[in-house]
Coordinates of C-alpha atoms in Angstrom, one line a residue:
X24 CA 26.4 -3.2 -22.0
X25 CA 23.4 -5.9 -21.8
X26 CA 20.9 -6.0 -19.0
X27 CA 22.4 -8.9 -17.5
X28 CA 25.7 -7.0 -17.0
X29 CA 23.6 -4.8 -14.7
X30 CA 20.4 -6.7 -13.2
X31 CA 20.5 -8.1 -9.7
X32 CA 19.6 -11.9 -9.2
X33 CA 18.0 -13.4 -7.4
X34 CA 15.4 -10.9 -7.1
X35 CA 12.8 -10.6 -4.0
X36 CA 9.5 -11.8 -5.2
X37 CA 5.9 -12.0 -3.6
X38 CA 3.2 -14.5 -4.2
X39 CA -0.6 -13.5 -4.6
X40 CA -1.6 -15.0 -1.2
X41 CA 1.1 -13.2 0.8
X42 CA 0.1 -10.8 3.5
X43 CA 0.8 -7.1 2.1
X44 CA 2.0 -6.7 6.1
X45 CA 4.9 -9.1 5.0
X46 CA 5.3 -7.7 1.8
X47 CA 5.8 -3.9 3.3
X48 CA 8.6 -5.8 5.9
X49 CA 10.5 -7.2 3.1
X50 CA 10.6 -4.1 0.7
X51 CA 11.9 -2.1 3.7
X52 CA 14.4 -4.9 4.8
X53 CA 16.0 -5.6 1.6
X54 CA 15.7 -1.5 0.8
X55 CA 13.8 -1.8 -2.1
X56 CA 11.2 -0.4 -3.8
X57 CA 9.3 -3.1 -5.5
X58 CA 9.1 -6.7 -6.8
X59 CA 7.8 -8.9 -8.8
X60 CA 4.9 -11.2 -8.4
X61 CA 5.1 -15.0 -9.3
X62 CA 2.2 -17.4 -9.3
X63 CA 2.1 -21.1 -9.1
X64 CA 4.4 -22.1 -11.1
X65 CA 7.0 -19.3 -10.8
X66 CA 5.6 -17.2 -13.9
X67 CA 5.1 -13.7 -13.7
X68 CA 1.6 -12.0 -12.7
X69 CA 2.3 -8.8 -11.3
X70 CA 4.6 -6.3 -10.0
X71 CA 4.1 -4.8 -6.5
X72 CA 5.4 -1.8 -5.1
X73 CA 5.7 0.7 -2.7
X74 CA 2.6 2.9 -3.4
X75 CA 0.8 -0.5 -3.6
X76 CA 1.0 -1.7 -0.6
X77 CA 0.9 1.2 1.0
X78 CA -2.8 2.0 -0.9
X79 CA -3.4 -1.7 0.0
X80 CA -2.5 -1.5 3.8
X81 CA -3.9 2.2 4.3
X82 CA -7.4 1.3 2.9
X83 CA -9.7 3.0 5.6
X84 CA -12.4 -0.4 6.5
X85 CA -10.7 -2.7 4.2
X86 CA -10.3 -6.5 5.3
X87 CA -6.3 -7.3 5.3
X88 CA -5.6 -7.2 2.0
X89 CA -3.1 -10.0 0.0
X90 CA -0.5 -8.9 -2.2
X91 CA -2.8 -10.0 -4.9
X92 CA -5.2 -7.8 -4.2
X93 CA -3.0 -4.3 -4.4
X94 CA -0.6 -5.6 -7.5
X95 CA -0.1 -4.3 -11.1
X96 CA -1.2 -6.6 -13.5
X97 CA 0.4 -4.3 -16.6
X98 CA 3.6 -5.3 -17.0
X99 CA 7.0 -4.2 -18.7
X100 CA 9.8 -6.7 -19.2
X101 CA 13.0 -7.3 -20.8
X102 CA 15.6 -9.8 -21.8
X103 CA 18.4 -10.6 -20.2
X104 CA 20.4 -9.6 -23.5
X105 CA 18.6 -6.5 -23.8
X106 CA 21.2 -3.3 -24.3
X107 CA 21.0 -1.3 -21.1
X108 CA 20.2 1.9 -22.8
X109 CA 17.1 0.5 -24.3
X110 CA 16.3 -0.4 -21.3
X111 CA 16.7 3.2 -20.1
X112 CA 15.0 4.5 -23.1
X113 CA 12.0 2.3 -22.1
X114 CA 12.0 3.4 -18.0
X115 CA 12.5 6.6 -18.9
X116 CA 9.4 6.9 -21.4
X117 CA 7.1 4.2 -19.4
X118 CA 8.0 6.4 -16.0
X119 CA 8.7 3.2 -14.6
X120 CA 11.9 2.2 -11.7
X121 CA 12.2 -1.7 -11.5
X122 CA 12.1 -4.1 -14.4
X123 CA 12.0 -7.4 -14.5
X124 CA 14.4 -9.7 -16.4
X125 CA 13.4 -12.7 -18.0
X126 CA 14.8 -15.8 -20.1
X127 CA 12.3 -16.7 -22.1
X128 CA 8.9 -16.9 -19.5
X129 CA 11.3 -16.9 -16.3
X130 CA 12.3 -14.4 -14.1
X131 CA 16.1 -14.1 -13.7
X132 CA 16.6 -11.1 -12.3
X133 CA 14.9 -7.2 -11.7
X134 CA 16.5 -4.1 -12.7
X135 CA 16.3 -0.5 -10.7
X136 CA 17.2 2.8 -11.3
X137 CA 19.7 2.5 -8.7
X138 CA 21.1 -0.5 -10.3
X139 CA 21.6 1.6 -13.2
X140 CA 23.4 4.3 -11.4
X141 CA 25.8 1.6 -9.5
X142 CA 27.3 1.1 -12.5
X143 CA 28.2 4.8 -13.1
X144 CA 30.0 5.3 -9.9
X145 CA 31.9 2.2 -11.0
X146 CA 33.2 4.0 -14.0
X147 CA 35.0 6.9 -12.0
X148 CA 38.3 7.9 -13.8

């Protein structure tokens, strides 16, 4: 099974400049626990996440912050046509839950642990 068998697309992104406020909104709306982070021309910079923003927004005298500001710059991406259980090796050693999917330089997709797990209740005899 390849990662684009089990990625979800579109996936929510954030830009630098938005408001971690808005981010925190979004995550909670779409139920999800991070996203990635395009700049100005739609390549990836960062992942945010949970713990992020709420570091970012619980910052005792800190200015409002940007999702820039509270981001992870270290990233870990795979192909579209990656084998899913590389991809679990790699979350599973990196201690990592969301992945983003690219084609070349651009983001198609993200996947989660819970992505990973849909497809197991799918395959119930």
């Amino acid at each position: 099974m390849l990662v684009c068998e089990v990625m979800s697309s579109p996936a929510v992104t954030f830009r630098p400049g938005d408001a971690v406020r808005q981010a925190i909104h979004a995550l909670y709306d779409n139920h999800i626990t991070a996203a990635p982070v395009l700049g100005d021309h739609g390549e990836l910079v960062g992942m945010v996440s949970e713990i992020d923003l709420l570091c970012g927004e619980f910052d005792a005298g800190a200015s409002p912050k940007r999702v820039g500001d509270v981001m992870s710059r270290t990233l870990v991406t795979v192909a579209e046509t990656t084998e899913a259980a590389t991809l679990i090796d790699l979350m599973v050693h990196k201690r990592i839950k969301t992945v983003p999917v690219l084609r070349d330089v651009e983001l198609v997709g993200i996947v989660t642990r819970r992505d990973l797990m849909a497809v197991l209740t799918r395959d119930r005899d």
